[in-house]
Amino acid sequence: MKIAVIGTGYVGLVSGACFSEFGFDVTCVDKDAAKIETINGGLMPIYEPGLAELVARNVDAGRLHFKTDLGQAVTHADAVFIAVGTPTRRGDGHADLSFVYAAAEELAGHLSGYTVIVTKSTVPVGTGRNVANVVAKANPDADFDMISNPEFLREGAAISDFMRPDRVIVGAETDAARDVMRALYRPLFLIETPILFTNLETSELIKYASNAFLAVKVSYINQMADLCEVVGADVHDVAKGMGLDKRIGDKFLHPGPGYGGSCFPKDTLALVKTAEMHGSDVSIVDAVIKFNQDRKSRMSARVTEALGESVEGASIAILGLAFKPETDDMRDSPSLDIISSLSMAGAKLRVYDPKAMEEAKPLLPREVVFCESATDCLRGTRAAVLVTEWNEFRALTPAHFAAEMAGNVLVDLRNVYDPLVMQEAGFHYFSIGR
Ligand SMILES: NC(=O)c1ccc[n+]([C@@H]2O[C@H](COP(=O)([O-])OP(=O)(O)OC[C@H]3O[C@@H](n4cnc5c(N)ncnc54)[C@H](O)[C@@H]3O)[C@@H](O)[C@H]2O)c1
């Protein structure tokens, strides 16, 4: 079975590499020639643990190819995956589907023989059927079935998520289409991964409903953290006590500066827009979007409060830039809000992230100093703010902070340090919800 993957970003690259690891012949296509050149030169355009090795192994085995020529890849394919971006459309909050429809139009003329066209991109309900119409219009002779197969991988754990997912969702409406997807996911079927077959609309909605639910859960514990701070409770114990209830579960109950990343912000917004269009109420999600945005912009005030005076002229270390550890993805990262308001208030910012420095550079104010390491970042600062919980920051002890910093204010937006240890070491330590 031959596969073409259109779009070689996080999802396309990881999915393509993993399908080739399953033994299929995969061609990943991207219109970004520099990206394809980078990959063919043996380098990865993104940081994702284990990805470089996985790609190299399958390229060497002759099963994985990277091209800019969509036509060649699609003509030979039994399955064509669309994995292009679906960012927020400027101005109205809907998902921007222009990349999806452009890819559909472009691939249509190259289909030969029975092919399944699979949307792996996160797309609003109804998109699959629209893509099918675009393809049928562009190539009335095309013999194809449309499938929705949303991706649930998490950046930072993308390969294991793809290889051992909690479930695979397939929206397919013919036996032939379901057979192709069963064959593609056979290795996962063998390890008893639940594979749920639905219609197109249901599959598309499962993705949004899942992401929005997780965004609600994160925001819920963030609101509980705020409440803990004013009533004298400890959000860690609240989360633990809640999480022991099997109906709730302990995942996604970690308070922090607000969710970011390439998915939750845009997917919650797109879900609200879909519901609005159909006159349906998802006001819970709407409230979460507003709360989260407000939370992210309030985080810099915590730093000012911790310093006890204006941040103007204060040298502050920002530890972590990516929206979460083990990725270099900066999309909607809370660090962007924090850095931009502290910088506008006149703080002198020193920043460090183990992997996201290059991605961050074009997004941050020019005055920000990019440092070589965590210790370099802390050097001479009055306050340190932990924004992303990379393991190397978890490993920092009070002695590390004390050796480099000129001041003793520590704002821990991920609750990674022990308050007692930090306070006993003489730090003014501020965490979330305790
Ligand atoms: N990043 C994640 O963690 C994640 C997880 C699950 C689902 N998703 C969804 O998967 C989709 C892709 O996300 P991503 O993060 O991989 O995006 P991305 O922006 O990293 O990559 C998209 C790629 O598609 C390419 N592209 C666009 N139009 C093209 C065309 N016509 N032909 C060839 N290439 C084209 C772009 O050049 C880019 O390299 C989105 O819908 C996203 O919501 C993302």
PDB file of C-alpha atoms in Angstrom, residues 280-419:
ATOM      1  CA  SER A 280     -26.055  25.778  19.069  1.00  0.00           C
ATOM      2  CA  ASP A 281     -24.822  26.686  22.575  1.00  0.00           C
ATOM      3  CA  VAL A 282     -21.227  25.911  23.609  1.00  0.00           C
ATOM      4  CA  SER A 283     -21.020  28.809  26.045  1.00  0.00           C
ATOM      5  CA  ILE A 284     -18.817  26.729  28.366  1.00  0.00           C
ATOM      6  CA  VAL A 285     -16.107  26.738  25.703  1.00  0.00           C
ATOM      7  CA  ASP A 286     -16.665  30.423  24.984  1.00  0.00           C
ATOM      8  CA  ALA A 287     -16.146  31.247  28.676  1.00  0.00           C
ATOM      9  CA  VAL A 288     -12.970  29.179  28.749  1.00  0.00           C
ATOM     10  CA  ILE A 289     -11.498  31.012  25.740  1.00  0.00           C
ATOM     11  CA  LYS A 290     -12.057  34.373  27.420  1.00  0.00           C
ATOM     12  CA  PHE A 291     -10.775  33.184  30.799  1.00  0.00           C
ATOM     13  CA  ASN A 292      -7.643  31.657  29.273  1.00  0.00           C
ATOM     14  CA  GLN A 293      -6.748  34.750  27.266  1.00  0.00           C
ATOM     15  CA  ASP A 294      -7.282  36.907  30.311  1.00  0.00           C
ATOM     16  CA  ARG A 295      -5.217  34.528  32.445  1.00  0.00           C
ATOM     17  CA  LYS A 296      -2.273  34.637  30.050  1.00  0.00           C
ATOM     18  CA  SER A 297      -2.285  38.421  30.038  1.00  0.00           C
ATOM     19  CA  ARG A 298      -2.555  38.548  33.847  1.00  0.00           C
ATOM     20  CA  MET A 299       0.593  36.481  34.420  1.00  0.00           C
ATOM     21  CA  SER A 300       2.974  39.424  34.034  1.00  0.00           C
ATOM     22  CA  ALA A 301       1.138  41.199  36.871  1.00  0.00           C
ATOM     23  CA  ARG A 302       2.171  38.323  39.136  1.00  0.00           C
ATOM     24  CA  VAL A 303       5.789  39.123  38.414  1.00  0.00           C
ATOM     25  CA  THR A 304       5.259  42.806  39.201  1.00  0.00           C
ATOM     26  CA  GLU A 305       3.478  41.887  42.445  1.00  0.00           C
ATOM     27  CA  ALA A 306       6.256  39.463  43.356  1.00  0.00           C
ATOM     28  CA  LEU A 307       8.866  42.188  42.868  1.00  0.00           C
ATOM     29  CA  GLY A 308       6.739  44.469  45.041  1.00  0.00           C
ATOM     30  CA  GLU A 309       7.463  47.454  42.811  1.00  0.00           C
ATOM     31  CA  SER A 310       7.505  48.479  39.163  1.00  0.00           C
ATOM     32  CA  VAL A 311       9.424  46.136  36.884  1.00  0.00           C
ATOM     33  CA  GLU A 312      10.888  49.094  35.017  1.00  0.00           C
ATOM     34  CA  GLY A 313      14.632  48.585  34.749  1.00  0.00           C
ATOM     35  CA  ALA A 314      14.497  45.265  36.631  1.00  0.00           C
ATOM     36  CA  SER A 315      16.556  42.450  35.186  1.00  0.00           C
ATOM     37  CA  ILE A 316      14.335  39.343  34.955  1.00  0.00           C
ATOM     38  CA  ALA A 317      15.159  35.814  33.795  1.00  0.00           C
ATOM     39  CA  ILE A 318      12.539  33.955  31.764  1.00  0.00           C
ATOM     40  CA  LEU A 319      13.113  30.203  31.940  1.00  0.00           C
ATOM     41  CA  GLY A 320      11.278  28.488  29.090  1.00  0.00           C
ATOM     42  CA  LEU A 321       9.669  29.867  25.934  1.00  0.00           C
ATOM     43  CA  ALA A 322       7.962  26.935  24.175  1.00  0.00           C
ATOM     44  CA  PHE A 323       4.313  26.381  25.041  1.00  0.00           C
ATOM     45  CA  LYS A 324       5.291  23.154  26.763  1.00  0.00           C
ATOM     46  CA  PRO A 325       8.447  21.064  27.310  1.00  0.00           C
ATOM     47  CA  GLU A 326       9.934  18.740  24.670  1.00  0.00           C
ATOM     48  CA  THR A 327       8.903  20.911  21.744  1.00  0.00           C
ATOM     49  CA  ASP A 328      10.180  24.042  20.030  1.00  0.00           C
ATOM     50  CA  ASP A 329       6.637  25.097  19.111  1.00  0.00           C
ATOM     51  CA  MET A 330       5.990  28.719  20.085  1.00  0.00           C
ATOM     52  CA  ARG A 331       2.460  28.996  18.696  1.00  0.00           C
ATOM     53  CA  ASP A 332       0.294  30.883  21.234  1.00  0.00           C
ATOM     54  CA  SER A 333       2.814  30.162  23.986  1.00  0.00           C
ATOM     55  CA  PRO A 334       2.023  31.925  27.295  1.00  0.00           C
ATOM     56  CA  SER A 335       5.637  33.157  27.266  1.00  0.00           C
ATOM     57  CA  LEU A 336       4.726  35.530  24.413  1.00  0.00           C
ATOM     58  CA  ASP A 337       2.135  37.391  26.507  1.00  0.00           C
ATOM     59  CA  ILE A 338       4.341  37.498  29.590  1.00  0.00           C
ATOM     60  CA  ILE A 339       7.424  38.704  27.744  1.00  0.00           C
ATOM     61  CA  SER A 340       5.593  41.291  25.699  1.00  0.00           C
ATOM     62  CA  SER A 341       3.929  42.952  28.723  1.00  0.00           C
ATOM     63  CA  LEU A 342       7.024  42.819  30.936  1.00  0.00           C
ATOM     64  CA  SER A 343       9.084  44.265  28.114  1.00  0.00           C
ATOM     65  CA  MET A 344       6.554  47.049  27.509  1.00  0.00           C
ATOM     66  CA  ALA A 345       6.696  47.846  31.225  1.00  0.00           C
ATOM     67  CA  GLY A 346      10.451  48.385  30.893  1.00  0.00           C
ATOM     68  CA  ALA A 347      11.842  45.122  32.346  1.00  0.00           C
ATOM     69  CA  LYS A 348      15.242  43.959  31.092  1.00  0.00           C
ATOM     70  CA  LEU A 349      14.546  40.422  30.028  1.00  0.00           C
ATOM     71  CA  ARG A 350      16.999  37.552  29.696  1.00  0.00           C
ATOM     72  CA  VAL A 351      15.445  34.417  28.170  1.00  0.00           C
ATOM     73  CA  TYR A 352      16.443  30.815  27.663  1.00  0.00           C
ATOM     74  CA  ASP A 353      14.740  27.712  26.293  1.00  0.00           C
ATOM     75  CA  PRO A 354      16.539  24.402  25.614  1.00  0.00           C
ATOM     76  CA  LYS A 355      15.004  24.035  22.121  1.00  0.00           C
ATOM     77  CA  ALA A 356      12.774  26.965  21.145  1.00  0.00           C
ATOM     78  CA  MET A 357      15.325  29.811  20.854  1.00  0.00           C
ATOM     79  CA  GLU A 358      15.338  29.937  17.044  1.00  0.00           C
ATOM     80  CA  GLU A 359      11.547  29.735  16.800  1.00  0.00           C
ATOM     81  CA  ALA A 360      11.207  32.430  19.467  1.00  0.00           C
ATOM     82  CA  LYS A 361      13.654  34.978  18.056  1.00  0.00           C
ATOM     83  CA  PRO A 362      11.388  36.506  15.399  1.00  0.00           C
ATOM     84  CA  LEU A 363       8.474  36.633  17.863  1.00  0.00           C
ATOM     85  CA  LEU A 364      10.080  38.482  20.771  1.00  0.00           C
ATOM     86  CA  PRO A 365      10.901  42.168  21.270  1.00  0.00           C
ATOM     87  CA  ARG A 366      14.350  43.189  20.030  1.00  0.00           C
ATOM     88  CA  GLU A 367      15.582  44.248  23.482  1.00  0.00           C
ATOM     89  CA  VAL A 368      15.282  40.703  24.885  1.00  0.00           C
ATOM     90  CA  VAL A 369      18.634  39.025  25.583  1.00  0.00           C
ATOM     91  CA  PHE A 370      18.872  35.433  24.352  1.00  0.00           C
ATOM     92  CA  CYS A 371      21.079  33.401  26.711  1.00  0.00           C
ATOM     93  CA  GLU A 372      23.242  30.321  26.291  1.00  0.00           C
ATOM     94  CA  SER A 373      21.968  28.302  29.234  1.00  0.00           C
ATOM     95  CA  ALA A 374      19.747  28.439  32.306  1.00  0.00           C
ATOM     96  CA  THR A 375      22.609  29.644  34.469  1.00  0.00           C
ATOM     97  CA  ASP A 376      23.573  32.309  31.928  1.00  0.00           C
ATOM     98  CA  CYS A 377      19.927  33.407  31.884  1.00  0.00           C
ATOM     99  CA  LEU A 378      19.784  33.780  35.675  1.00  0.00           C
ATOM    100  CA  ARG A 379      23.017  35.759  35.869  1.00  0.00           C
ATOM    101  CA  GLY A 380      22.634  39.051  37.714  1.00  0.00           C
ATOM    102  CA  THR A 381      18.814  39.020  37.647  1.00  0.00           C
ATOM    103  CA  ARG A 382      16.523  40.297  40.393  1.00  0.00           C
ATOM    104  CA  ALA A 383      13.742  37.863  39.609  1.00  0.00           C
ATOM    105  CA  ALA A 384      13.375  34.573  37.744  1.00  0.00           C
ATOM    106  CA  VAL A 385      10.133  33.377  36.143  1.00  0.00           C
ATOM    107  CA  LEU A 386       9.712  29.713  35.294  1.00  0.00           C
ATOM    108  CA  VAL A 387       7.358  29.561  32.300  1.00  0.00           C
ATOM    109  CA  THR A 388       7.988  26.133  30.717  1.00  0.00           C
ATOM    110  CA  GLU A 389       8.686  23.098  32.887  1.00  0.00           C
ATOM    111  CA  TRP A 390      11.642  21.577  31.006  1.00  0.00           C
ATOM    112  CA  ASN A 391      13.428  18.865  33.014  1.00  0.00           C
ATOM    113  CA  GLU A 392      16.627  20.884  33.107  1.00  0.00           C
ATOM    114  CA  PHE A 393      14.760  23.637  34.973  1.00  0.00           C
ATOM    115  CA  ARG A 394      13.209  21.113  37.355  1.00  0.00           C
ATOM    116  CA  ALA A 395      16.741  20.054  38.230  1.00  0.00           C
ATOM    117  CA  LEU A 396      17.759  23.569  39.346  1.00  0.00           C
ATOM    118  CA  THR A 397      18.330  23.771  43.113  1.00  0.00           C
ATOM    119  CA  PRO A 398      18.222  26.861  45.372  1.00  0.00           C
ATOM    120  CA  ALA A 399      22.035  26.848  45.179  1.00  0.00           C
ATOM    121  CA  HIS A 400      21.913  27.194  41.366  1.00  0.00           C
ATOM    122  CA  PHE A 401      19.579  30.199  41.600  1.00  0.00           C
ATOM    123  CA  ALA A 402      21.518  31.784  44.471  1.00  0.00           C
ATOM    124  CA  ALA A 403      24.867  31.381  42.694  1.00  0.00           C
ATOM    125  CA  GLU A 404      23.743  33.421  39.658  1.00  0.00           C
ATOM    126  CA  MET A 405      20.969  35.807  40.704  1.00  0.00           C
ATOM    127  CA  ALA A 406      21.446  39.235  42.182  1.00  0.00           C
ATOM    128  CA  GLY A 407      17.966  39.142  43.739  1.00  0.00           C
ATOM    129  CA  ASN A 408      15.851  36.441  45.337  1.00  0.00           C
ATOM    130  CA  VAL A 409      12.419  36.597  43.718  1.00  0.00           C
ATOM    131  CA  LEU A 410      11.278  33.368  42.109  1.00  0.00           C
ATOM    132  CA  VAL A 411       7.939  33.146  40.256  1.00  0.00           C
ATOM    133  CA  ASP A 412       7.161  29.536  39.474  1.00  0.00           C
ATOM    134  CA  LEU A 413       4.254  29.437  37.008  1.00  0.00           C
ATOM    135  CA  ARG A 414       4.396  25.615  36.779  1.00  0.00           C
ATOM    136  CA  ASN A 415       4.694  24.703  40.459  1.00  0.00           C
ATOM    137  CA  VAL A 416       7.817  22.601  39.921  1.00  0.00           C
ATOM    138  CA  TYR A 417       9.753  23.630  43.028  1.00  0.00           C
ATOM    139  CA  ASP A 418       9.076  22.815  46.661  1.00  0.00           C
ATOM    140  CA  PRO A 419       7.834  26.037  48.325  1.00  0.00           C
TER     141      PRO A 419
END
